[in-house]
Short mmCIF file of C-alpha atoms in Angstrom, two decimals:
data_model
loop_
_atom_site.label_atom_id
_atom_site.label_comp_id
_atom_site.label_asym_id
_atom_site.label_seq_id
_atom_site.Cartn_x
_atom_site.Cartn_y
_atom_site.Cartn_z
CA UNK A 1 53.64 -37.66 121.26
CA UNK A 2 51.59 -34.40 119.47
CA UNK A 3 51.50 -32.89 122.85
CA UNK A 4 55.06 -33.67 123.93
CA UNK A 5 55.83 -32.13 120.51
CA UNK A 6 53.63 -28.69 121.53
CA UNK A 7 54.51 -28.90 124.87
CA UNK A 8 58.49 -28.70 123.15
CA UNK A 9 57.41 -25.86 121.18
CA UNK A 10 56.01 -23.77 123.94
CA UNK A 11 58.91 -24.29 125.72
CA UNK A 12 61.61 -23.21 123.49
CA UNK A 13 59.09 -20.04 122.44
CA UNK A 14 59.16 -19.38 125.68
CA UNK A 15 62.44 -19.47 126.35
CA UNK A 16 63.19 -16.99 123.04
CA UNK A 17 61.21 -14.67 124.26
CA UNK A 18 62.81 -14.78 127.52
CA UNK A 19 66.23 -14.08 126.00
CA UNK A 20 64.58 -11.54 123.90
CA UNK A 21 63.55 -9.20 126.88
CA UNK A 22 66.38 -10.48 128.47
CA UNK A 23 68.76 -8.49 126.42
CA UNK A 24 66.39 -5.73 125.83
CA UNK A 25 66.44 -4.98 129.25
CA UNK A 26 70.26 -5.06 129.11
CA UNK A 27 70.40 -3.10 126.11
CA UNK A 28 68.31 -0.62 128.01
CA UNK A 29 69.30 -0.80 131.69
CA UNK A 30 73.75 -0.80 131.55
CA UNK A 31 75.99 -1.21 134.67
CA UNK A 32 76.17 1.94 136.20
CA UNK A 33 73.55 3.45 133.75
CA UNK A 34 69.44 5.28 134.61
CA UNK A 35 68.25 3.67 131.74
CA UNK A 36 65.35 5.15 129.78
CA UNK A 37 62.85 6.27 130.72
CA UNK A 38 64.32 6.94 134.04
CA UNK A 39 61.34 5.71 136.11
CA UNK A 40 58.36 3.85 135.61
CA UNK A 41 54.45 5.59 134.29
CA UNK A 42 53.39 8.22 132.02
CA UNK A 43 55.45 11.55 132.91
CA UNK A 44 55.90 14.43 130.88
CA UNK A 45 56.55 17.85 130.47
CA UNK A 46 59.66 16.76 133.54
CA UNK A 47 61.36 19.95 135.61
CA UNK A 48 65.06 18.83 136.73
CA UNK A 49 66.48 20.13 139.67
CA UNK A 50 69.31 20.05 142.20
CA UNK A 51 68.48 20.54 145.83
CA UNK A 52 71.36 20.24 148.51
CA UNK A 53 72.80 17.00 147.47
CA UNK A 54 70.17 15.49 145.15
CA UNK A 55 68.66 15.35 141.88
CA UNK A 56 64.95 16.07 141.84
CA UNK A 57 62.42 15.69 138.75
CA UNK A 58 58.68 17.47 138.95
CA UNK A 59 56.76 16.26 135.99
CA UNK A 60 53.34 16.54 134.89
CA UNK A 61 51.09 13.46 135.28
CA UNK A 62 50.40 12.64 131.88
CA UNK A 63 46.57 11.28 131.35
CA UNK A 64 43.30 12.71 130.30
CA UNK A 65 42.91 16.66 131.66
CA UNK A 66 40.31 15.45 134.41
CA UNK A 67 42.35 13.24 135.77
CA UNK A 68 45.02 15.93 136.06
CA UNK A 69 44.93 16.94 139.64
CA UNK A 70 47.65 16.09 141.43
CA UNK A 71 51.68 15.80 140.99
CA UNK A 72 54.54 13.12 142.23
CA UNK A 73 57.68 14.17 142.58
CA UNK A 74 60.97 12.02 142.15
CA UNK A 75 64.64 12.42 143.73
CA UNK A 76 67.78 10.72 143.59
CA UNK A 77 71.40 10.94 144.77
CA UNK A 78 72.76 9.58 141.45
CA UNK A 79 70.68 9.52 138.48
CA UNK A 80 70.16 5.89 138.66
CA UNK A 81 68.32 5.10 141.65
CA UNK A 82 64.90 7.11 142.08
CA UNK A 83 62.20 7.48 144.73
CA UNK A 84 58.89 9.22 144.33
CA UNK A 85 57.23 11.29 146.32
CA UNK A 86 53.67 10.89 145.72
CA UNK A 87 51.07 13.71 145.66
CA UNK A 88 53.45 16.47 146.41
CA UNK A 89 50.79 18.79 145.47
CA UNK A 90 47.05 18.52 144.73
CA UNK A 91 44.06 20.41 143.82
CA UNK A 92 42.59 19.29 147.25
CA UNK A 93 45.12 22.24 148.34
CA UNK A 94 43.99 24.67 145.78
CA UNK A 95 40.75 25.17 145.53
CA UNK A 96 40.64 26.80 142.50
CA UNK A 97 42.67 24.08 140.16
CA UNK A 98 40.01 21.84 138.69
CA UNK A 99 41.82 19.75 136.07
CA UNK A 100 45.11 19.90 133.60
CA UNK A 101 47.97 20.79 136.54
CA UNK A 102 50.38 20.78 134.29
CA UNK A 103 54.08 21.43 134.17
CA UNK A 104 55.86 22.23 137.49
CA UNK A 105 58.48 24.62 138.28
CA UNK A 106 59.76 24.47 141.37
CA UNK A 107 62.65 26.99 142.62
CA UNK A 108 64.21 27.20 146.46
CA UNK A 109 64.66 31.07 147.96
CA UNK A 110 65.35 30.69 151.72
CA UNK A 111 64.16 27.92 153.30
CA UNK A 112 61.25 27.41 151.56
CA UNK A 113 60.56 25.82 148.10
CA UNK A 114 57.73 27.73 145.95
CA UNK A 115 55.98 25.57 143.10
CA UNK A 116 54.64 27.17 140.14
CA UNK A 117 52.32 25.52 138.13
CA UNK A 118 49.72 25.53 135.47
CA UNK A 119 45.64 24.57 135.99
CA UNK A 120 42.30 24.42 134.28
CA UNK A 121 43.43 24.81 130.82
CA UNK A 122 41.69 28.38 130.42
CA UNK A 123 40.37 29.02 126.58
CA UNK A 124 39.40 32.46 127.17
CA UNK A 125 39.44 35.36 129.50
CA UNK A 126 37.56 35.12 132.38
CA UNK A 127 37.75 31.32 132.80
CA UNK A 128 38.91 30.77 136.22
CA UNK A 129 42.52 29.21 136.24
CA UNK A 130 45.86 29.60 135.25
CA UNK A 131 49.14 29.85 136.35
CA UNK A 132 49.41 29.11 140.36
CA UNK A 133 51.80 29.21 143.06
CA UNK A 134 52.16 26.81 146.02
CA UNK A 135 54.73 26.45 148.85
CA UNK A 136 56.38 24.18 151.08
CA UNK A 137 58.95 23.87 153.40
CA UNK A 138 60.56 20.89 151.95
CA UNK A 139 61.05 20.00 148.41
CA UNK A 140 58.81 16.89 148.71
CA UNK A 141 56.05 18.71 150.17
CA UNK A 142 53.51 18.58 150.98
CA UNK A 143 52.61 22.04 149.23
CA UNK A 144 49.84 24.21 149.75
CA UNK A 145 48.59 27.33 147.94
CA UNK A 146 50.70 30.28 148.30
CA UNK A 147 48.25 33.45 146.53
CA UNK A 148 44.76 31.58 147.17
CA UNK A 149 44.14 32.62 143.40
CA UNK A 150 45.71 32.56 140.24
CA UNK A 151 49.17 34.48 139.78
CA UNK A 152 48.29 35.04 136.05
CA UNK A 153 44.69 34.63 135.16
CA UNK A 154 44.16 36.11 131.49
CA UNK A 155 45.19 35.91 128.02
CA UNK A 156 48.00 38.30 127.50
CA UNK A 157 50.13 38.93 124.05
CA UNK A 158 47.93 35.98 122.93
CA UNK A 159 49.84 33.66 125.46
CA UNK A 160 47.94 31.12 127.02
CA UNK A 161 48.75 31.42 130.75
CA UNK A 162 50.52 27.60 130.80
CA UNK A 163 54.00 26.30 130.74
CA UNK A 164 55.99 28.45 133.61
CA UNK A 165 59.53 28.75 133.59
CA UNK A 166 60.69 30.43 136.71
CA UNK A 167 64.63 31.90 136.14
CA UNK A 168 66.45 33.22 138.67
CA UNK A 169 69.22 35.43 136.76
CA UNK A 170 73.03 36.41 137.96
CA UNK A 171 71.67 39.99 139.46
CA UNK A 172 69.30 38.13 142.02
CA UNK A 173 66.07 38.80 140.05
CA UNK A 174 63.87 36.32 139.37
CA UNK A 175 61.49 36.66 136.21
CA UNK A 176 58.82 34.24 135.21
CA UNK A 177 58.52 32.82 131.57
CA UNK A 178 55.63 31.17 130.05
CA UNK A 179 52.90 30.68 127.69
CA UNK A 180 51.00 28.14 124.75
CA UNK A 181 49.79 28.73 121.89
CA UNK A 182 52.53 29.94 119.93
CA UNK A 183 53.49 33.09 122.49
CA UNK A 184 55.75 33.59 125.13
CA UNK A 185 55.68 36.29 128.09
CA UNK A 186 58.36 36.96 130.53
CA UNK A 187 57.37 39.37 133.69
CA UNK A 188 59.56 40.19 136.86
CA UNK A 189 58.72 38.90 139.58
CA UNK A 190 58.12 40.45 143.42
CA UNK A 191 60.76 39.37 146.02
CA UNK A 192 57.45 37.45 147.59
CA UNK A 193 56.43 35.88 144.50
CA UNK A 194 53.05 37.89 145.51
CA UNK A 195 52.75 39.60 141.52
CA UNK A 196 55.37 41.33 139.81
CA UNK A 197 57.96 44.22 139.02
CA UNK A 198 57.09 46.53 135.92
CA UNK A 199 59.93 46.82 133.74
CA UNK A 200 61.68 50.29 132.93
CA UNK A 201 59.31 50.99 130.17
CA UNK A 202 56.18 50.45 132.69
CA UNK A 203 54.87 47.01 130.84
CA UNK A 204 54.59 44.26 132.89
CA UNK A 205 54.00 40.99 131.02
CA UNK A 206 56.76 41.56 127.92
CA UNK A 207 56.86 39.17 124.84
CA UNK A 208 59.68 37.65 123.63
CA UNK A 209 58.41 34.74 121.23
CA UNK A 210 61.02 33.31 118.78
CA UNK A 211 60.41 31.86 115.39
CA UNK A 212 58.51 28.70 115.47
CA UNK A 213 57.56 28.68 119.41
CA UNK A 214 54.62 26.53 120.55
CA UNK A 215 55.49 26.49 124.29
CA UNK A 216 57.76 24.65 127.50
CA UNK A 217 60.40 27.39 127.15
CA UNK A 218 63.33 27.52 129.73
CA UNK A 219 66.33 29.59 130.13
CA UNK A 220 69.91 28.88 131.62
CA UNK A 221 73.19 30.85 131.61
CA UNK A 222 76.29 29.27 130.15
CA UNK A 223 79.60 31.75 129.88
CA UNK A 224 77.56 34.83 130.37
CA UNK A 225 75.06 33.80 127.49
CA UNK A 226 71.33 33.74 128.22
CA UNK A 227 69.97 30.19 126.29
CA UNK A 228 66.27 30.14 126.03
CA UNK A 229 64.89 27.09 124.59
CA UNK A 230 61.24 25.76 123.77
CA UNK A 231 58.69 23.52 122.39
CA UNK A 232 57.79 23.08 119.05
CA UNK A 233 55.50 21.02 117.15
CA UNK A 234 52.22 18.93 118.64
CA UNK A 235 52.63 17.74 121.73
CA UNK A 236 50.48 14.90 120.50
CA UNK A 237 52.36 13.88 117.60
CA UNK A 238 55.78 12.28 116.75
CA UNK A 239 57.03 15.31 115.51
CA UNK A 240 57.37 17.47 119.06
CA UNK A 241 60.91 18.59 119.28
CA UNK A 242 63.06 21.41 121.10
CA UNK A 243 64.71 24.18 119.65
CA UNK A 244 66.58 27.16 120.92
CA UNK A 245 68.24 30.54 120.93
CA UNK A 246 71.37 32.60 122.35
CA UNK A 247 70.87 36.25 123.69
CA UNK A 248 72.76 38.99 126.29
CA UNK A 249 69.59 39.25 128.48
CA UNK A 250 66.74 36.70 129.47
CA UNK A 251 63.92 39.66 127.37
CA UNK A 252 66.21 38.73 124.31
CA UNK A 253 65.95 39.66 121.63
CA UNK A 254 65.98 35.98 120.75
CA UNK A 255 66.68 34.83 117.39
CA UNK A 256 66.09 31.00 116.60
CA UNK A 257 69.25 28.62 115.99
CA UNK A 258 67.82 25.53 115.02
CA UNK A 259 66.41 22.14 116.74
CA UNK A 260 68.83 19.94 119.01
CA UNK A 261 66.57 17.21 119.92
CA UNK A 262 63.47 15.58 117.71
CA UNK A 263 62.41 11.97 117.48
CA UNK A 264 64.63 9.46 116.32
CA UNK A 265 63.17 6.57 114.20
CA UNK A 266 65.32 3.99 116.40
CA UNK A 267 64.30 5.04 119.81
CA UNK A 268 61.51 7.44 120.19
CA UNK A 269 59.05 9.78 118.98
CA UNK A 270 57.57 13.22 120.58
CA UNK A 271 60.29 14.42 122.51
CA UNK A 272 60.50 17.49 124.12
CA UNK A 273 59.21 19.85 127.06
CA UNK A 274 62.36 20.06 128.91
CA UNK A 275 64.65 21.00 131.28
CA UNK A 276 68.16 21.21 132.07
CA UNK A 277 70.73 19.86 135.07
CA UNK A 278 74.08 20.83 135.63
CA UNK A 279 76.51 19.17 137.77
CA UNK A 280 79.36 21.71 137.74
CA UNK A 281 81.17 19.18 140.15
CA UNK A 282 81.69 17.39 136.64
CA UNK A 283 81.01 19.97 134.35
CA UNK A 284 78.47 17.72 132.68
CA UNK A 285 75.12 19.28 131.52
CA UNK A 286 71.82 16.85 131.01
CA UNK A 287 68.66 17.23 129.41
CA UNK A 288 65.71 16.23 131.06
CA UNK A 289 63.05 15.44 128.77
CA UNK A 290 59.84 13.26 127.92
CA UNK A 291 58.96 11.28 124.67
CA UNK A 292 56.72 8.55 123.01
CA UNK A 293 57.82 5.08 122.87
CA UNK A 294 58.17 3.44 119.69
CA UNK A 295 54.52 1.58 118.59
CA UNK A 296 52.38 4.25 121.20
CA UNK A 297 50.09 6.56 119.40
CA UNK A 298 48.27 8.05 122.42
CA UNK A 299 48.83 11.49 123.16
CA UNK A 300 49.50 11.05 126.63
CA UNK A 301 51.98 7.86 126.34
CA UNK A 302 55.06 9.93 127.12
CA UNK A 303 57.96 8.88 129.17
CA UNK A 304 60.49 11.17 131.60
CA UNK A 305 64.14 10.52 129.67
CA UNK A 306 67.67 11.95 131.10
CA UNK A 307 70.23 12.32 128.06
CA UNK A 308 73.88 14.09 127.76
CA UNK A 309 73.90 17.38 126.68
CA UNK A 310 76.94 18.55 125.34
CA UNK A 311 77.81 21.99 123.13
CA UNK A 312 80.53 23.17 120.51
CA UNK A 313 83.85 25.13 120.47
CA UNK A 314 81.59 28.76 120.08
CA UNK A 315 79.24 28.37 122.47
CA UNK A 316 76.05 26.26 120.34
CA UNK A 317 74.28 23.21 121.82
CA UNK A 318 74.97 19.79 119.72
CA UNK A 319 72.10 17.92 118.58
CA UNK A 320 70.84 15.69 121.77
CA UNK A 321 71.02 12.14 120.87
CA UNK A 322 68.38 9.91 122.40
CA UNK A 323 69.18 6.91 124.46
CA UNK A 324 67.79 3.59 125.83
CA UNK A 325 70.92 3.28 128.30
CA UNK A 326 70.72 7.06 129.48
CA UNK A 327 73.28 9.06 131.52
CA UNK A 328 75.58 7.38 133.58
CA UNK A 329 75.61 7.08 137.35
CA UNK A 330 76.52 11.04 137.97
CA UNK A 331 76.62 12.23 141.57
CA UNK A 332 76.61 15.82 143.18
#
């Protein structure tokens, strides 16, 4: 009878906790919804991208800097449904990247697709690493070095050489954007990609931090309006969070607005290092992003989200809310 009794009581435990993640997998994966995080394993610092007819998301493989040496790729044709590409690039194709490949940015100009990234986590000048450019001739790879070195290699305007934003503006010109450690540099780049373009005043790598920058910045043009946006905060902590600005030209000047997405006691901690979609198709503009589940403490426990992002009657962004459904099914 006592073990009919226990075996009862394991039984209907059992079956609570099957109800419970029962509905918590409804509550986070709707009908029709990409539910958060939008694929499975520790992503962060996600680029989102269309190509052709399909949504693709480069992200940094979040783990301990040595084991940094590679990057997946993911695409979809809906938001919902994702595939990964594993190993897009690796430091087996450049020779030079050792450890922390970090944050990709990955931009199409003819037929071929040309990945920036970020390697070696360089402390000081004269450390080999940096910011490095690969290329393929698909956007899933596989990708192989493009400059056989380093396109930025050194400290400059107290910007650690990390983070790379590539923007290609109205005009045709593309400029790179980037930098840790509380600075920001943007430089113009060379039709090739091979180095860059001085400006009119003969500098090359120009500063244009903003009040409170730590890094991930990015830049898009909405109405004419150049919105650069970054990273503030720890990445390690619960209190990372994204913040942005408004200016008539991607050099700024850029004046801080305030923060549109930070962690959210109910869903996540840690969010930020982003990018941004838009599907003009639907008008609808989406911010990709990582964070920290609830209960995680380790630094690299971070998740690659998708959430709405939606602005005001003059031109501002709303505050982002976090989701466990996420964006619904949106195709191109």
């Amino acid at each position: 009878m006592k073990a009919d009794r226990i075996m009862k009581k394991c039984s209907a435990l059992l079956a609570a906790a099957t109800w419970a993640l029962t509905v918590h997998a409804q509550e986070v994966k709707k009908p029709g919804h990409a539910g958060n995080p939008v694929f499975p394993g520790w992503y962060a610092d996600p680029e989102g991208l269309v190509f052709g007819k399909k949504y693709w998301i480069f992200p940094t493989f979040s783990a301990p800097y040595e084991q940094q040496v590679f990057f997946d790729a993911y695409s979809s044709d809906d938001l919902v449904h994702w595939k990964k590409h594993p190993h897009v690039l690796d430091s087996a194709a450049v020779k030079w990247a050792k450890r922390a490949m970090w944050a990709p940015s990955v931009i199409k100009k003819g037929k071929q697709y040309f990945f920036f990234f970020g390697a070696n986590d360089i402390q000081r000048n004269g450390e080999p690493g940096g910011i490095g450019v690969a290329v393929a001739d698909k956007p899933e790879g596989p990708y192989r070095d493009y400059l056989g070195k380093p396109l930025v290699d050194s400290i400059v305007h107290g910007a650690q050489p990390i983070d790379q934003y590539v923007f290609h503006d109205k005009d045709g010109a593309y400029y790179l954007i980037y930098g840790g450690w509380g600075h920001c540099n943007i430089a113009r780049l060379k039709d090739d990609f091979t180095g860059f373009i001085p400006f009119a005043d003969g500098t090359v790598l120009r500063e244009i931090t903003p009040e409170k920058y730590v890094e991930g910045p990015t830049m898009f043009i909405r109405n004419g309006k150049y919105y650069f946006m970054w990273s503030e905060g720890g990445w390690g902590g619960p209190d990372y969070c994204v913040a942005y600005a408004i200016a008539d030209s991607p050099a700024g000047p850029f004046k801080r607005i305030g923060k549109i997405l930070q962690q959210d006691p109910a869903i996540a901690t840690g969010a930020g290092h982003h990018s941004v979609i838009y599907n003009a198709k639907h008008d609808q503009w989406l911010m990709v992003y990582h964070r920290r589940p609830l209960g995680k403490k380790g630094a690299n426990e971070r998740e690659t989200c998708i959430d709405r992002m939606e602005f005001n009657e003059d031109g501002t962004i709303r505050p982002v809310v976090m989701t466990k459904e996420g964006v619904r099914r949106l195709q191109l």
